[in-house]
PDB file of C-alpha atoms in Angstrom:
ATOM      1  CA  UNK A   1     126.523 101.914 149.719  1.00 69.00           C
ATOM      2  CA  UNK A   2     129.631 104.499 149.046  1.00 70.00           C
ATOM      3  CA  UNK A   3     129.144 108.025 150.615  1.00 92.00           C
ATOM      4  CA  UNK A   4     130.539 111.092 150.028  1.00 96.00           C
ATOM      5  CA  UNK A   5     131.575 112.655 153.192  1.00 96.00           C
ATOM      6  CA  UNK A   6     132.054 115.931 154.033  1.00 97.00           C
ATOM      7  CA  UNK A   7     133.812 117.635 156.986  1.00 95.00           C
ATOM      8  CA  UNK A   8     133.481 119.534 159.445  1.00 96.00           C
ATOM      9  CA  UNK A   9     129.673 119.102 159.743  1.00 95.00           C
ATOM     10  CA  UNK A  10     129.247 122.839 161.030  1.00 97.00           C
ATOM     11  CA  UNK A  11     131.847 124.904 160.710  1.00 97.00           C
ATOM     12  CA  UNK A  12     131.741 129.313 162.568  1.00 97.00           C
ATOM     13  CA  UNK A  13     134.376 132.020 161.628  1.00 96.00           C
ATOM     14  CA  UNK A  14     134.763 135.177 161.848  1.00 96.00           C
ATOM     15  CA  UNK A  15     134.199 137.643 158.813  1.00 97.00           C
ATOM     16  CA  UNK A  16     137.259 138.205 157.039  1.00 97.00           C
ATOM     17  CA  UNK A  17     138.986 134.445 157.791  1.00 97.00           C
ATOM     18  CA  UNK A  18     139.782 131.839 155.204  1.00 97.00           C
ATOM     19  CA  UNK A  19     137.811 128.542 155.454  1.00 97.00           C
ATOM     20  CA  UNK A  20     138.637 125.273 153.968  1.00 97.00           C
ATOM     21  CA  UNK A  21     136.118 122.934 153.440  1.00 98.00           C
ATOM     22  CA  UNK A  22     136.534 119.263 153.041  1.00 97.00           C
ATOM     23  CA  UNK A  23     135.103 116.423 151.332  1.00 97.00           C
ATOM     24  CA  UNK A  24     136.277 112.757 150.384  1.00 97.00           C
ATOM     25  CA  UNK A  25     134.286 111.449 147.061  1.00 96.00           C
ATOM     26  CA  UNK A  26     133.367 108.134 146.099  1.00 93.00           C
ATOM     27  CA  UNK A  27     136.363 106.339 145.799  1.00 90.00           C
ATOM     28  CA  UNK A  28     136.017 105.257 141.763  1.00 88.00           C
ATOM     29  CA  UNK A  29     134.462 108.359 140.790  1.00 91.00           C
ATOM     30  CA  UNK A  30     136.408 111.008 138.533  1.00 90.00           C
ATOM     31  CA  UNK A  31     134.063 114.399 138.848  1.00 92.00           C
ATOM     32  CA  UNK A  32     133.876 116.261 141.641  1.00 94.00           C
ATOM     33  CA  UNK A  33     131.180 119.263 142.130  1.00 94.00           C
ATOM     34  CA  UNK A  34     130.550 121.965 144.775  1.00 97.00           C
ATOM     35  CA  UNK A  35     127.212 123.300 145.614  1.00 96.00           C
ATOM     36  CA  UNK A  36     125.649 126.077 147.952  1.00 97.00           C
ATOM     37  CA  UNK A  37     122.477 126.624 149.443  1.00 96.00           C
ATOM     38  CA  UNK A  38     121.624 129.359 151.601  1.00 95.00           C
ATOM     39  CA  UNK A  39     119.351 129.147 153.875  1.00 92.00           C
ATOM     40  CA  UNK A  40     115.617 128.741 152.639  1.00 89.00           C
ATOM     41  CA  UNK A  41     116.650 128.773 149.040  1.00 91.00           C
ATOM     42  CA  UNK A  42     117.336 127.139 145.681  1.00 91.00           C
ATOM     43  CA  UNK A  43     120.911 124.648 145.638  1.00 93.00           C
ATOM     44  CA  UNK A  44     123.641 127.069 142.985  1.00 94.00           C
ATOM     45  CA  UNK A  45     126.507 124.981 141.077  1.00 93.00           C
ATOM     46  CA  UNK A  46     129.321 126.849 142.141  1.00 96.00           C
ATOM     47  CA  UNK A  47     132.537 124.335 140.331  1.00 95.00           C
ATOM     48  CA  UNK A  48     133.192 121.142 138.675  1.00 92.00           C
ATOM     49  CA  UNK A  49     136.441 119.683 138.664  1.00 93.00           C
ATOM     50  CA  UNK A  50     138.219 116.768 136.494  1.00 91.00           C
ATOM     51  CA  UNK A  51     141.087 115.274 136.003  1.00 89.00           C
ATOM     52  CA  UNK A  52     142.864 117.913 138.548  1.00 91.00           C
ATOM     53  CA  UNK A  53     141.557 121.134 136.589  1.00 93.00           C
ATOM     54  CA  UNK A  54     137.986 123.084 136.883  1.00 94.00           C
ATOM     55  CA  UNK A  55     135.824 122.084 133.917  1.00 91.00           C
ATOM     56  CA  UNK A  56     133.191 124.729 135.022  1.00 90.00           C
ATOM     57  CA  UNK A  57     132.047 127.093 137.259  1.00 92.00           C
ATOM     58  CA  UNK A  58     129.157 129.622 137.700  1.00 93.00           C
ATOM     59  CA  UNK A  59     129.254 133.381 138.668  1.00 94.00           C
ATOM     60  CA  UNK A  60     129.264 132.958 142.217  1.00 95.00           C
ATOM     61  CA  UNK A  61     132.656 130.997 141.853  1.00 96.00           C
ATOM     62  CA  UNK A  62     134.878 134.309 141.510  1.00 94.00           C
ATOM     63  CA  UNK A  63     138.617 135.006 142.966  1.00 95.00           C
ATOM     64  CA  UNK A  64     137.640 134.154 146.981  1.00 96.00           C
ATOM     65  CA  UNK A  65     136.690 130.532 145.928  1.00 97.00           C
ATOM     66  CA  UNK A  66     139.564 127.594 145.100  1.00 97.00           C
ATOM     67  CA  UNK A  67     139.514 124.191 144.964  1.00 97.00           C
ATOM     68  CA  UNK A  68     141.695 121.714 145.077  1.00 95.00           C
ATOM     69  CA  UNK A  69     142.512 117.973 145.055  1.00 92.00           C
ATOM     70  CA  UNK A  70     145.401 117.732 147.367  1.00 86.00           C
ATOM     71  CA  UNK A  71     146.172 114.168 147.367  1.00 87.00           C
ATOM     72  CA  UNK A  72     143.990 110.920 145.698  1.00 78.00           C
ATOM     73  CA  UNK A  73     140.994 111.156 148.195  1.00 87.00           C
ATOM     74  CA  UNK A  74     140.355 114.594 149.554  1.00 93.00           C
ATOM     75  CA  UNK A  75     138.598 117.524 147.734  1.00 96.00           C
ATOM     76  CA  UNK A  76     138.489 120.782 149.322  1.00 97.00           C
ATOM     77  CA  UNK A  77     137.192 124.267 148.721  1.00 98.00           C
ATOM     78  CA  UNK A  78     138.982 127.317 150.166  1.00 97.00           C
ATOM     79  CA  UNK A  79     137.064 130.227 150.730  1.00 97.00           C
ATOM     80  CA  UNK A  80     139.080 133.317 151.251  1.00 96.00           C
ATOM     81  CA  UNK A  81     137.815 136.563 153.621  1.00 95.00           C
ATOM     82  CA  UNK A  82     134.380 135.297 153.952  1.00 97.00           C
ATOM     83  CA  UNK A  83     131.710 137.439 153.679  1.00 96.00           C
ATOM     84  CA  UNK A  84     128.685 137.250 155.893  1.00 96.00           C
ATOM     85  CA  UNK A  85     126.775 136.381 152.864  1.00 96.00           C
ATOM     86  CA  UNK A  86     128.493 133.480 152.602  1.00 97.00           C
ATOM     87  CA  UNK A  87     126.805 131.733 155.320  1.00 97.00           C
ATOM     88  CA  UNK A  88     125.494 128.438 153.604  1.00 97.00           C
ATOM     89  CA  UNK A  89     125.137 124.993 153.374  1.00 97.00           C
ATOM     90  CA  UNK A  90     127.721 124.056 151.055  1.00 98.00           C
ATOM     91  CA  UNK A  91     127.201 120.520 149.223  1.00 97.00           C
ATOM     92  CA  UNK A  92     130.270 118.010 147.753  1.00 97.00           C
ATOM     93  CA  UNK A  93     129.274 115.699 145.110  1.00 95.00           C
ATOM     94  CA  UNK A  94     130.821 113.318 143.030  1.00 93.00           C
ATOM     95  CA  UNK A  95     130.092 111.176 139.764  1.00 90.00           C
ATOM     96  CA  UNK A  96     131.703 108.381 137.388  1.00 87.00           C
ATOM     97  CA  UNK A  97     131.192 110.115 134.645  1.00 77.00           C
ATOM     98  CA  UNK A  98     130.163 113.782 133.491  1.00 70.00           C
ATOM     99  CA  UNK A  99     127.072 113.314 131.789  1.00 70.00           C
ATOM    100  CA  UNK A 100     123.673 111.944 132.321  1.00 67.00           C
ATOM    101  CA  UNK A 101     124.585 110.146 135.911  1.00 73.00           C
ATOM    102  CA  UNK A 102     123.710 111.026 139.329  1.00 85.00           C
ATOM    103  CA  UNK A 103     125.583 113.265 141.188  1.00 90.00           C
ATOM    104  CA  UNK A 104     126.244 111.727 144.715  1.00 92.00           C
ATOM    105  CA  UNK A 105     125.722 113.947 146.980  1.00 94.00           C
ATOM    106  CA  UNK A 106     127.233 115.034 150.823  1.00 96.00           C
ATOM    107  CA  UNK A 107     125.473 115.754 153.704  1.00 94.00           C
ATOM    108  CA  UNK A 108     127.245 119.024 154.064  1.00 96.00           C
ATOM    109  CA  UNK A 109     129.077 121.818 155.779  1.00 97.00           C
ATOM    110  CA  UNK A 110     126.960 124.378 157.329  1.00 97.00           C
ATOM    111  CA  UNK A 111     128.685 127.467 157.076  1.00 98.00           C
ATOM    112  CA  UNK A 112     128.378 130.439 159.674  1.00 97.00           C
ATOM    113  CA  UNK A 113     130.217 133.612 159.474  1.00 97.00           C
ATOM    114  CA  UNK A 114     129.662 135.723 162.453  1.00 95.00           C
TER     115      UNK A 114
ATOM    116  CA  UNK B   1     119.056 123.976 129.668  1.00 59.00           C
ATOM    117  CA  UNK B   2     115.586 123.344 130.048  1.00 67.00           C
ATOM    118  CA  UNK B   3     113.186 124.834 132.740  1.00 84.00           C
ATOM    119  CA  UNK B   4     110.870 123.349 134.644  1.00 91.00           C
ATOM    120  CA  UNK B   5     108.049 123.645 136.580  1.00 93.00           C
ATOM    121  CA  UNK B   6     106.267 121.915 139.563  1.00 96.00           C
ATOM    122  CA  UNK B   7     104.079 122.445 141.680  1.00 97.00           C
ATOM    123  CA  UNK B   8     105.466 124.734 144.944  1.00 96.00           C
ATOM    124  CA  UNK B   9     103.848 122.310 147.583  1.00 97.00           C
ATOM    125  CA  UNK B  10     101.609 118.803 148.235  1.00 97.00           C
ATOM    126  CA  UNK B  11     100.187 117.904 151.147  1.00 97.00           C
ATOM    127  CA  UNK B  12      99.080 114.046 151.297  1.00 97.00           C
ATOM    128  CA  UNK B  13      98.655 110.871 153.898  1.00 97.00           C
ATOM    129  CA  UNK B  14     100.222 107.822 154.655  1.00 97.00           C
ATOM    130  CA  UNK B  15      99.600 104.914 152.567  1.00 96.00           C
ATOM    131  CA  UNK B  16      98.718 107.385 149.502  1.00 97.00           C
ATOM    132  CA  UNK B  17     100.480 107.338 146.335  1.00 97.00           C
ATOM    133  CA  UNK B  18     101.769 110.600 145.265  1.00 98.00           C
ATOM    134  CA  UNK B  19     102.103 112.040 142.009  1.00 98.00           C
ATOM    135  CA  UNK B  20     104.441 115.215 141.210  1.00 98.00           C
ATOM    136  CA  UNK B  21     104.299 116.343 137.465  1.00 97.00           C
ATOM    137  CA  UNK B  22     107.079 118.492 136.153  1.00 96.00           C
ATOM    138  CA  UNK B  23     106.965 120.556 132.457  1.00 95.00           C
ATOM    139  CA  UNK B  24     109.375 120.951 131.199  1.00 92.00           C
ATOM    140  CA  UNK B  25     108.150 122.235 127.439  1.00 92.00           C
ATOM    141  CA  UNK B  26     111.997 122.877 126.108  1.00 90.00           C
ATOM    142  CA  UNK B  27     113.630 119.831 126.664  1.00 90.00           C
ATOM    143  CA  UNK B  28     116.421 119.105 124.172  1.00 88.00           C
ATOM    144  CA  UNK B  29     116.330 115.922 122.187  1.00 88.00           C
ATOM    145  CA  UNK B  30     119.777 114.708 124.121  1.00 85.00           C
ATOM    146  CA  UNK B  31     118.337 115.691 127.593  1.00 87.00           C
ATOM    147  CA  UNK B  32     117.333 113.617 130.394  1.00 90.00           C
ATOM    148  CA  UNK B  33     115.345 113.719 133.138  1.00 92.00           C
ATOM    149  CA  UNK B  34     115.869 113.009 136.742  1.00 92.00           C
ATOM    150  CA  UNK B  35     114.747 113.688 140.265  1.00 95.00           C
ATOM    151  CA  UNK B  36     116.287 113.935 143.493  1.00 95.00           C
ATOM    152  CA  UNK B  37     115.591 114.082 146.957  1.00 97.00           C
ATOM    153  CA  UNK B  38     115.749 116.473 149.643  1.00 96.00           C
ATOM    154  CA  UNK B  39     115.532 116.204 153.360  1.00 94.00           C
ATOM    155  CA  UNK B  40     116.146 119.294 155.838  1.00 89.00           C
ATOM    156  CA  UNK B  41     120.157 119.547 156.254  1.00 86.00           C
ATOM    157  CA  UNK B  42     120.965 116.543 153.775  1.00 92.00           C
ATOM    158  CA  UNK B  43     122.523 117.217 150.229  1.00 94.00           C
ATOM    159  CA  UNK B  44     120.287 116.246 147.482  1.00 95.00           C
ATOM    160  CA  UNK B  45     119.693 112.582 146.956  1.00 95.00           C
ATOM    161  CA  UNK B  46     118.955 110.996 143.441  1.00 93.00           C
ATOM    162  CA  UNK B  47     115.843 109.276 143.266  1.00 95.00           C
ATOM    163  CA  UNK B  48     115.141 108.531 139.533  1.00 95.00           C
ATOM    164  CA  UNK B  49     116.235 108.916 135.947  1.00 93.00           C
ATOM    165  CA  UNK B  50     114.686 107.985 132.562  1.00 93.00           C
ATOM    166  CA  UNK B  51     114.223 109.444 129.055  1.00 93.00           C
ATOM    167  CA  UNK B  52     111.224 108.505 127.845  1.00 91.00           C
ATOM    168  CA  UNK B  53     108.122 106.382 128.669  1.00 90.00           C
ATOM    169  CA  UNK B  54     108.594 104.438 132.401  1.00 95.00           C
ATOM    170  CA  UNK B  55     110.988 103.835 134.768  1.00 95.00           C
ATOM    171  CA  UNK B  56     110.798 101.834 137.857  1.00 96.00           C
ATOM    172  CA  UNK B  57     112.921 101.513 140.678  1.00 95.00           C
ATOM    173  CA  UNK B  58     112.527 100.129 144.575  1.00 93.00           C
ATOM    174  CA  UNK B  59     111.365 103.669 145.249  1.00 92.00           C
ATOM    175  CA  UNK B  60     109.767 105.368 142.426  1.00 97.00           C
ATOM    176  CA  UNK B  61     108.202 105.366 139.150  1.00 97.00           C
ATOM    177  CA  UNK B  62     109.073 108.129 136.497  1.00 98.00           C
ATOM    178  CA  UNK B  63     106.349 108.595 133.587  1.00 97.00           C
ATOM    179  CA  UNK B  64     107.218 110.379 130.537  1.00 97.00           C
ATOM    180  CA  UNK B  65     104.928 110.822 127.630  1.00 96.00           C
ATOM    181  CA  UNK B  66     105.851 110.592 124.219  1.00 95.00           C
ATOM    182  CA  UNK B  67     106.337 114.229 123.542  1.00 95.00           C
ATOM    183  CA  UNK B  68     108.556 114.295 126.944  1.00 95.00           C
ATOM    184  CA  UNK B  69     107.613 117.790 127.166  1.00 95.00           C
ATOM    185  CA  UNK B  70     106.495 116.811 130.889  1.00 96.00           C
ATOM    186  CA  UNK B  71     106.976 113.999 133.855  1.00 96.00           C
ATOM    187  CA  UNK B  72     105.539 112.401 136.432  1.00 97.00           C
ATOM    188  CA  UNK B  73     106.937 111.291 139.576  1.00 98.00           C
ATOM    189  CA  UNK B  74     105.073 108.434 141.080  1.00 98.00           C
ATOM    190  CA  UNK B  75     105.992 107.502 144.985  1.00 97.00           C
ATOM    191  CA  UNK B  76     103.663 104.463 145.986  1.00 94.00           C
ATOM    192  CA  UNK B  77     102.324 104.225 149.586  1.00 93.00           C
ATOM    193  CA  UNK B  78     104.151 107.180 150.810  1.00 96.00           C
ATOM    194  CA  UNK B  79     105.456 107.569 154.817  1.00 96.00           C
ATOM    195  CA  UNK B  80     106.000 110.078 156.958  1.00 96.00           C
ATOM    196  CA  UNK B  81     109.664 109.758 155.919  1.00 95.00           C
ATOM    197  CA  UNK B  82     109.187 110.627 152.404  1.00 96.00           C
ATOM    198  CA  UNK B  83     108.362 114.223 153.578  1.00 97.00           C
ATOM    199  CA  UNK B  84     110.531 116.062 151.854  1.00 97.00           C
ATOM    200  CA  UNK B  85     111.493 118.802 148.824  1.00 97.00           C
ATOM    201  CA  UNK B  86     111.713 117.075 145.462  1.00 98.00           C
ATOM    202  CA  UNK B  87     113.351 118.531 142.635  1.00 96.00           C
ATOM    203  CA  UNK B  88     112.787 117.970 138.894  1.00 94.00           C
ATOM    204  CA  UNK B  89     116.172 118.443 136.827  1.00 91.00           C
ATOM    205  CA  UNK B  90     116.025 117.851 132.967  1.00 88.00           C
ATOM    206  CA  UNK B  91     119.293 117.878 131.090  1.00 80.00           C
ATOM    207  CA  UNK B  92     122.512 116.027 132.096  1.00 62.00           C
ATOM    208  CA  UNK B  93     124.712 116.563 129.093  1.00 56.00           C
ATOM    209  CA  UNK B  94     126.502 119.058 130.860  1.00 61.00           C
ATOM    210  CA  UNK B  95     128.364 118.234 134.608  1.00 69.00           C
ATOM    211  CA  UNK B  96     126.355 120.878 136.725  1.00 77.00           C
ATOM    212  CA  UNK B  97     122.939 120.416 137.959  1.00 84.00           C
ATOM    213  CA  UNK B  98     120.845 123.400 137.698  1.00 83.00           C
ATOM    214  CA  UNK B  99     118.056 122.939 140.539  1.00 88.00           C
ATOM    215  CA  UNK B 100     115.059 124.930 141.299  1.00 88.00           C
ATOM    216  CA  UNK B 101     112.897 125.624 143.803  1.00 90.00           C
ATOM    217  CA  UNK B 102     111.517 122.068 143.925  1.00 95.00           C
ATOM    218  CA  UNK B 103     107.926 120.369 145.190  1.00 97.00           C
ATOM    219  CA  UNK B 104     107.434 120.345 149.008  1.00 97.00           C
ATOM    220  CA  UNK B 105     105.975 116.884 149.696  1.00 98.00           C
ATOM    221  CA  UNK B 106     104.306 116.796 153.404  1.00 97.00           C
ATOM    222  CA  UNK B 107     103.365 113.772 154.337  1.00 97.00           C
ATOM    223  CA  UNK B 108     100.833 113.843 157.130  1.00 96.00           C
ATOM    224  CA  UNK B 109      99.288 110.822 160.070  1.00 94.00           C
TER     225      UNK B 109
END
């Protein structure tokens, strides 16, 4: 069955640094999602992304976060001068289609920021 | 979007079935519902999806009464392995999932 994989596994930095976080969808699919969960709590939407533009994104998704899709497989969020409060598990999915279908989900990048 | 609600925690044995209701009393006409999967450090898996009455798959069965104001997830036989958080999610016309705390399942010897 098609994964979505998502690298590094575990990822440390320093407060302040920029982090880029990757993740390679399911090869057919055409929405792409990021998703946090900190430690102990509920999974937060933070972005959707179609057709090479953000269809949506919640509160926590201000000016530090960016995503991109650099080339026809990779999806990536940037996190500029992390916070220690962003220390999370941070979660790529992907789906054929918007509505109604399951979200396929990565195994994620634990984030640390010391 | 709808809210739900389920129960915080379940405890239960191998070889029991397991049933996890979720209300969710303001579900839209156009919304579905669906449940997913958790296991400690994996992303969210989907499990199950259905509108109304049953749905069966190779791992679960999803009951929905007529007035689909609740559900019930039905896991037959469970294992050790299905120990887990399950969430509840109604909705799906929009791209974001909108998760909440979930059910705890443990499943004990």
């Amino acid at each position: 069955e098609p994964e979505v994989t998502q690298t590094p596994s575990h990822q440390v930095t320093q407060m302040g640094q920029e982090v880029i976080l990757r993740c390679v969808p399911i090869s057919n699919h055409l929405y792409f999602y990021w998703y946090r969960q900190i430690l102990g709590q509920k999974v937060e939407f933070l972005v959707s992304f179609y057709n090479n533009e953000i269809s949506e994104k919640s509160e926590i998704f201000d000016d530090q976060f960016s995503v991109e899709r650099p080339d026809g497989s990779n999806f990536t969020l940037k996190i500029r001068s992390t916070k220690l409060e962003d220390s999370a598990m941070y979660f790529c999915a992907s789906s054929d289609r918007a509505d109604y279908q399951p979200q396929h989900f990565g195994d994620g990048t634990r984030l640390s920021i010391l | 979007l709808a809210k739900t609600t389920q129960p915080i925690s379940m405890d239960s044995y191998e070889g029991q079935e397991v049933n996890i209701t979720c209300s969710h009393n303001n579900i839209a006409t156009n919304d579905y519902i669906t449940w997913y999967q958790q296991f400690p450090s994996q992303g969210p898996r989907f499990i199950i999806q259905g509108y109304k009455t049953k749905v069966t798959n190779e791992v679960a069965s999803l009951f929905i009464p007529a007035d689909r104001k609740s559900s019930t997830l039905s896991l037959p036989r469970v294992s050790l392995s299905d120990t887990a958080v399950y969430y509840c999610l109604v909705g799906g016309s929009q791209g974001n999932l909108i998760f909440g705390k979930g059910t705890k399942l443990s499943v004990k010897p």
